[in-house]
């Protein structure tokens, strides 16, 4: 089972395209700045893509309407 659930993430983002864009930007930020929203031991995932998904699911990353 994938964590977090794709259904939960789509409810937050509203669109799979917006979700992919958000994840991509968050991963770039993680890799460039080494800025993580949670403590390392709180993450279930080992890779940045999973960490970004967890942050979005927990509400640490917000979607800004333009």
PDB file of N, CA and C in Angstrom:
ATOM      1  N   UNK A   1       0.837  -1.181   0.000  1.00  0.00           N
ATOM      2  CA  UNK A   1       0.000   0.000   0.000  1.00  0.00           C
ATOM      3  C   UNK A   1       0.880   1.241   0.000  1.00  0.00           C
ATOM      4  N   UNK A   2       0.539   2.164  -0.844  1.00  0.00           N
ATOM      5  CA  UNK A   2       1.297   3.408  -0.935  1.00  0.00           C
ATOM      6  C   UNK A   2       0.824   4.356   0.158  1.00  0.00           C
ATOM      7  N   UNK A   3       1.783   4.992   0.813  1.00  0.00           N
ATOM      8  CA  UNK A   3       1.448   5.978   1.826  1.00  0.00           C
ATOM      9  C   UNK A   3       1.996   7.317   1.391  1.00  0.00           C
ATOM     10  N   UNK A   4       1.297   8.354   1.465  1.00  0.00           N
ATOM     11  CA  UNK A   4      -0.121   8.497   1.778  1.00  0.00           C
ATOM     12  C   UNK A   4      -0.992   8.125   0.580  1.00  0.00           C
ATOM     13  N   UNK A   5      -2.254   7.956   0.841  1.00  0.00           N
ATOM     14  CA  UNK A   5      -3.209   7.525  -0.179  1.00  0.00           C
ATOM     15  C   UNK A   5      -3.343   8.577  -1.280  1.00  0.00           C
ATOM     16  N   UNK A   6      -3.367   8.139  -2.519  1.00  0.00           N
ATOM     17  CA  UNK A   6      -3.516   9.046  -3.649  1.00  0.00           C
ATOM     18  C   UNK A   6      -4.869   9.753  -3.597  1.00  0.00           C
ATOM     19  N   UNK A   7      -5.878   9.088  -3.083  1.00  0.00           N
ATOM     20  CA  UNK A   7      -7.200   9.713  -2.964  1.00  0.00           C
ATOM     21  C   UNK A   7      -7.163  10.904  -2.015  1.00  0.00           C
ATOM     22  N   UNK A   8      -6.473  10.751  -0.900  1.00  0.00           N
ATOM     23  CA  UNK A   8      -6.348  11.847   0.066  1.00  0.00           C
ATOM     24  C   UNK A   8      -5.591  13.025  -0.562  1.00  0.00           C
ATOM     25  N   UNK A   9      -4.530  12.721  -1.294  1.00  0.00           N
ATOM     26  CA  UNK A   9      -3.735  13.771  -1.928  1.00  0.00           C
ATOM     27  C   UNK A   9      -4.532  14.499  -3.009  1.00  0.00           C
ATOM     28  N   UNK A  10      -5.324  13.761  -3.772  1.00  0.00           N
ATOM     29  CA  UNK A  10      -6.131  14.397  -4.814  1.00  0.00           C
ATOM     30  C   UNK A  10      -7.229  15.273  -4.215  1.00  0.00           C
ATOM     31  N   UNK A  11      -7.741  14.901  -3.051  1.00  0.00           N
ATOM     32  CA  UNK A  11      -8.722  15.751  -2.376  1.00  0.00           C
ATOM     33  C   UNK A  11      -8.090  17.073  -1.938  1.00  0.00           C
ATOM     34  N   UNK A  12      -6.831  17.032  -1.580  1.00  0.00           N
ATOM     35  CA  UNK A  12      -6.125  18.244  -1.157  1.00  0.00           C
ATOM     36  C   UNK A  12      -5.801  19.123  -2.361  1.00  0.00           C
ATOM     37  N   UNK A  13      -5.238  18.510  -3.410  1.00  0.00           N
ATOM     38  CA  UNK A  13      -4.785  19.278  -4.569  1.00  0.00           C
ATOM     39  C   UNK A  13      -5.919  19.593  -5.538  1.00  0.00           C
ATOM     40  N   UNK A  14      -6.857  18.691  -5.691  1.00  0.00           N
ATOM     41  CA  UNK A  14      -7.966  18.905  -6.604  1.00  0.00           C
ATOM     42  C   UNK A  14      -7.720  18.404  -8.012  1.00  0.00           C
ATOM     43  N   UNK A  15      -6.467  18.280  -8.401  1.00  0.00           N
ATOM     44  CA  UNK A  15      -6.133  17.848  -9.750  1.00  0.00           C
ATOM     45  C   UNK A  15      -4.808  17.094  -9.708  1.00  0.00           C
ATOM     46  N   UNK A  16      -4.710  16.018 -10.480  1.00  0.00           N
ATOM     47  CA  UNK A  16      -3.457  15.261 -10.486  1.00  0.00           C
ATOM     48  C   UNK A  16      -2.316  16.072 -11.107  1.00  0.00           C
ATOM     49  N   UNK A  17      -2.652  16.972 -12.018  1.00  0.00           N
ATOM     50  CA  UNK A  17      -1.623  17.803 -12.639  1.00  0.00           C
ATOM     51  C   UNK A  17      -1.063  18.826 -11.651  1.00  0.00           C
ATOM     52  N   UNK A  18      -1.942  19.410 -10.872  1.00  0.00           N
ATOM     53  CA  UNK A  18      -1.511  20.336  -9.834  1.00  0.00           C
ATOM     54  C   UNK A  18      -0.697  19.608  -8.770  1.00  0.00           C
ATOM     55  N   UNK A  19      -1.098  18.406  -8.431  1.00  0.00           N
ATOM     56  CA  UNK A  19      -0.383  17.605  -7.437  1.00  0.00           C
ATOM     57  C   UNK A  19       1.033  17.276  -7.913  1.00  0.00           C
ATOM     58  N   UNK A  20       1.180  16.871  -9.151  1.00  0.00           N
ATOM     59  CA  UNK A  20       2.502  16.554  -9.705  1.00  0.00           C
ATOM     60  C   UNK A  20       3.383  17.800  -9.714  1.00  0.00           C
ATOM     61  N   UNK A  21       2.822  18.938 -10.085  1.00  0.00           N
ATOM     62  CA  UNK A  21       3.570  20.184 -10.105  1.00  0.00           C
ATOM     63  C   UNK A  21       4.029  20.560  -8.694  1.00  0.00           C
ATOM     64  N   UNK A  22       3.153  20.433  -7.737  1.00  0.00           N
ATOM     65  CA  UNK A  22       3.461  20.748  -6.351  1.00  0.00           C
ATOM     66  C   UNK A  22       4.553  19.829  -5.807  1.00  0.00           C
ATOM     67  N   UNK A  23       4.444  18.550  -6.080  1.00  0.00           N
ATOM     68  CA  UNK A  23       5.450  17.587  -5.630  1.00  0.00           C
ATOM     69  C   UNK A  23       6.807  17.909  -6.246  1.00  0.00           C
ATOM     70  N   UNK A  24       6.822  18.209  -7.525  1.00  0.00           N
ATOM     71  CA  UNK A  24       8.064  18.530  -8.224  1.00  0.00           C
ATOM     72  C   UNK A  24       8.759  19.750  -7.613  1.00  0.00           C
ATOM     73  N   UNK A  25       7.992  20.787  -7.348  1.00  0.00           N
ATOM     74  CA  UNK A  25       8.573  21.992  -6.754  1.00  0.00           C
ATOM     75  C   UNK A  25       9.078  21.733  -5.344  1.00  0.00           C
ATOM     76  N   UNK A  26       8.347  20.933  -4.598  1.00  0.00           N
ATOM     77  CA  UNK A  26       8.755  20.637  -3.223  1.00  0.00           C
ATOM     78  C   UNK A  26      10.029  19.798  -3.203  1.00  0.00           C
ATOM     79  N   UNK A  27      10.153  18.840  -4.111  1.00  0.00           N
ATOM     80  CA  UNK A  27      11.365  18.020  -4.188  1.00  0.00           C
ATOM     81  C   UNK A  27      12.566  18.879  -4.552  1.00  0.00           C
ATOM     82  N   UNK A  28      12.401  19.790  -5.509  1.00  0.00           N
ATOM     83  CA  UNK A  28      13.495  20.691  -5.874  1.00  0.00           C
ATOM     84  C   UNK A  28      13.948  21.510  -4.673  1.00  0.00           C
ATOM     85  N   UNK A  29      12.994  22.008  -3.903  1.00  0.00           N
ATOM     86  CA  UNK A  29      13.320  22.789  -2.722  1.00  0.00           C
ATOM     87  C   UNK A  29      14.052  21.931  -1.683  1.00  0.00           C
ATOM     88  N   UNK A  30      13.601  20.707  -1.500  1.00  0.00           N
ATOM     89  CA  UNK A  30      14.255  19.807  -0.545  1.00  0.00           C
ATOM     90  C   UNK A  30      15.704  19.544  -0.945  1.00  0.00           C
ATOM     91  N   UNK A  31      15.940  19.319  -2.219  1.00  0.00           N
ATOM     92  CA  UNK A  31      17.274  18.986  -2.687  1.00  0.00           C
ATOM     93  C   UNK A  31      18.214  20.180  -2.682  1.00  0.00           C
ATOM     94  N   UNK A  32      17.710  21.360  -3.021  1.00  0.00           N
ATOM     95  CA  UNK A  32      18.571  22.552  -3.097  1.00  0.00           C
ATOM     96  C   UNK A  32      18.880  23.146  -1.731  1.00  0.00           C
ATOM     97  N   UNK A  33      17.861  23.266  -0.889  1.00  0.00           N
ATOM     98  CA  UNK A  33      18.003  23.990   0.369  1.00  0.00           C
ATOM     99  C   UNK A  33      18.128  23.053   1.575  1.00  0.00           C
ATOM    100  N   UNK A  34      17.801  21.782   1.392  1.00  0.00           N
ATOM    101  CA  UNK A  34      17.777  20.805   2.487  1.00  0.00           C
ATOM    102  C   UNK A  34      16.809  21.239   3.583  1.00  0.00           C
ATOM    103  N   UNK A  35      15.677  21.796   3.152  1.00  0.00           N
ATOM    104  CA  UNK A  35      14.652  22.274   4.065  1.00  0.00           C
ATOM    105  C   UNK A  35      13.552  21.226   4.174  1.00  0.00           C
ATOM    106  N   UNK A  36      13.428  20.610   5.350  1.00  0.00           N
ATOM    107  CA  UNK A  36      12.399  19.617   5.590  1.00  0.00           C
ATOM    108  C   UNK A  36      11.429  20.156   6.631  1.00  0.00           C
ATOM    109  N   UNK A  37      10.143  19.895   6.462  1.00  0.00           N
ATOM    110  CA  UNK A  37       9.109  20.415   7.351  1.00  0.00           C
ATOM    111  C   UNK A  37       8.965  19.592   8.628  1.00  0.00           C
ATOM    112  N   UNK A  38       9.394  18.351   8.602  1.00  0.00           N
ATOM    113  CA  UNK A  38       9.264  17.474   9.758  1.00  0.00           C
ATOM    114  C   UNK A  38      10.650  16.977  10.155  1.00  0.00           C
ATOM    115  N   UNK A  39      10.748  16.401  11.337  1.00  0.00           N
ATOM    116  CA  UNK A  39      12.007  15.792  11.765  1.00  0.00           C
ATOM    117  C   UNK A  39      12.239  14.524  10.956  1.00  0.00           C
ATOM    118  N   UNK A  40      13.494  14.191  10.750  1.00  0.00           N
ATOM    119  CA  UNK A  40      13.861  13.059   9.901  1.00  0.00           C
ATOM    120  C   UNK A  40      13.217  11.751  10.370  1.00  0.00           C
ATOM    121  N   UNK A  41      13.121  11.541  11.667  1.00  0.00           N
ATOM    122  CA  UNK A  41      12.557  10.287  12.174  1.00  0.00           C
ATOM    123  C   UNK A  41      11.033  10.211  12.055  1.00  0.00           C
ATOM    124  N   UNK A  42      10.371  11.326  11.770  1.00  0.00           N
ATOM    125  CA  UNK A  42       8.915  11.341  11.604  1.00  0.00           C
ATOM    126  C   UNK A  42       8.470  10.861  10.223  1.00  0.00           C
ATOM    127  N   UNK A  43       9.377  10.896   9.257  1.00  0.00           N
ATOM    128  CA  UNK A  43       9.033  10.463   7.900  1.00  0.00           C
ATOM    129  C   UNK A  43       8.973   8.940   7.818  1.00  0.00           C
ATOM    130  N   UNK A  44       8.017   8.441   7.092  1.00  0.00           N
ATOM    131  CA  UNK A  44       7.938   7.008   6.814  1.00  0.00           C
ATOM    132  C   UNK A  44       8.797   6.683   5.594  1.00  0.00           C
ATOM    133  N   UNK A  45       8.773   7.571   4.606  1.00  0.00           N
ATOM    134  CA  UNK A  45       9.510   7.378   3.356  1.00  0.00           C
ATOM    135  C   UNK A  45      10.978   7.738   3.516  1.00  0.00           C
ATOM    136  N   UNK A  46      11.794   7.100   2.723  1.00  0.00           N
ATOM    137  CA  UNK A  46      13.233   7.379   2.712  1.00  0.00           C
ATOM    138  C   UNK A  46      13.608   8.377   1.622  1.00  0.00           C
ATOM    139  N   UNK A  47      12.843   8.391   0.525  1.00  0.00           N
ATOM    140  CA  UNK A  47      13.160   9.243  -0.614  1.00  0.00           C
ATOM    141  C   UNK A  47      12.398  10.562  -0.539  1.00  0.00           C
ATOM    142  N   UNK A  48      12.932  11.575  -1.223  1.00  0.00           N
ATOM    143  CA  UNK A  48      12.326  12.903  -1.182  1.00  0.00           C
ATOM    144  C   UNK A  48      10.916  12.934  -1.764  1.00  0.00           C
ATOM    145  N   UNK A  49      10.640  12.113  -2.754  1.00  0.00           N
ATOM    146  CA  UNK A  49       9.295  12.117  -3.327  1.00  0.00           C
ATOM    147  C   UNK A  49       8.268  11.658  -2.289  1.00  0.00           C
ATOM    148  N   UNK A  50       8.601  10.635  -1.540  1.00  0.00           N
ATOM    149  CA  UNK A  50       7.711  10.166  -0.483  1.00  0.00           C
ATOM    150  C   UNK A  50       7.581  11.179   0.639  1.00  0.00           C
ATOM    151  N   UNK A  51       8.697  11.834   0.971  1.00  0.00           N
ATOM    152  CA  UNK A  51       8.674  12.864   2.011  1.00  0.00           C
ATOM    153  C   UNK A  51       7.797  14.036   1.591  1.00  0.00           C
ATOM    154  N   UNK A  52       7.884  14.422   0.326  1.00  0.00           N
ATOM    155  CA  UNK A  52       7.049  15.513  -0.182  1.00  0.00           C
ATOM    156  C   UNK A  52       5.568  15.128  -0.122  1.00  0.00           C
ATOM    157  N   UNK A  53       5.252  13.897  -0.476  1.00  0.00           N
ATOM    158  CA  UNK A  53       3.869  13.420  -0.406  1.00  0.00           C
ATOM    159  C   UNK A  53       3.353  13.436   1.037  1.00  0.00           C
ATOM    160  N   UNK A  54       4.193  13.028   1.966  1.00  0.00           N
ATOM    161  CA  UNK A  54       3.792  13.028   3.373  1.00  0.00           C
ATOM    162  C   UNK A  54       3.537  14.453   3.871  1.00  0.00           C
ATOM    163  N   UNK A  55       4.400  15.386   3.483  1.00  0.00           N
ATOM    164  CA  UNK A  55       4.226  16.782   3.902  1.00  0.00           C
ATOM    165  C   UNK A  55       2.927  17.370   3.360  1.00  0.00           C
ATOM    166  N   UNK A  56       2.601  17.056   2.125  1.00  0.00           N
ATOM    167  CA  UNK A  56       1.361  17.549   1.526  1.00  0.00           C
ATOM    168  C   UNK A  56       0.160  16.945   2.256  1.00  0.00           C
ATOM    169  N   UNK A  57       0.215  15.646   2.533  1.00  0.00           N
ATOM    170  CA  UNK A  57      -0.897  14.965   3.207  1.00  0.00           C
ATOM    171  C   UNK A  57      -1.121  15.503   4.621  1.00  0.00           C
ATOM    172  N   UNK A  58      -0.050  15.882   5.298  1.00  0.00           N
ATOM    173  CA  UNK A  58      -0.173  16.383   6.676  1.00  0.00           C
ATOM    174  C   UNK A  58      -0.457  17.879   6.736  1.00  0.00           C
ATOM    175  N   UNK A  59      -0.469  18.542   5.584  1.00  0.00           N
ATOM    176  CA  UNK A  59      -0.829  19.954   5.550  1.00  0.00           C
ATOM    177  C   UNK A  59       0.320  20.916   5.753  1.00  0.00           C
ATOM    178  N   UNK A  60       1.561  20.430   5.692  1.00  0.00           N
ATOM    179  CA  UNK A  60       2.716  21.311   5.832  1.00  0.00           C
ATOM    180  C   UNK A  60       2.979  22.133   4.579  1.00  0.00           C
ATOM    181  N   UNK A  61       2.537  21.622   3.440  1.00  0.00           N
ATOM    182  CA  UNK A  61       2.702  22.324   2.170  1.00  0.00           C
ATOM    183  C   UNK A  61       1.318  22.769   1.716  1.00  0.00           C
ATOM    184  N   UNK A  62       1.160  24.044   1.497  1.00  0.00           N
ATOM    185  CA  UNK A  62      -0.123  24.604   1.105  1.00  0.00           C
ATOM    186  C   UNK A  62      -0.126  24.944  -0.379  1.00  0.00           C
ATOM    187  N   UNK A  63      -1.287  24.871  -0.983  1.00  0.00           N
ATOM    188  CA  UNK A  63      -1.455  25.254  -2.377  1.00  0.00           C
ATOM    189  C   UNK A  63      -1.948  26.694  -2.406  1.00  0.00           C
ATOM    190  N   UNK A  64      -1.169  27.531  -3.084  1.00  0.00           N
ATOM    191  CA  UNK A  64      -1.513  28.950  -3.163  1.00  0.00           C
ATOM    192  C   UNK A  64      -2.276  29.209  -4.453  1.00  0.00           C
ATOM    193  N   UNK A  65      -3.465  29.740  -4.329  1.00  0.00           N
ATOM    194  CA  UNK A  65      -4.273  30.065  -5.503  1.00  0.00           C
ATOM    195  C   UNK A  65      -3.766  31.364  -6.126  1.00  0.00           C
ATOM    196  N   UNK A  66      -3.632  31.364  -7.434  1.00  0.00           N
ATOM    197  CA  UNK A  66      -3.129  32.557  -8.121  1.00  0.00           C
ATOM    198  C   UNK A  66      -4.217  33.197  -8.925  1.00  0.00           C
TER     199      UNK A  66
END
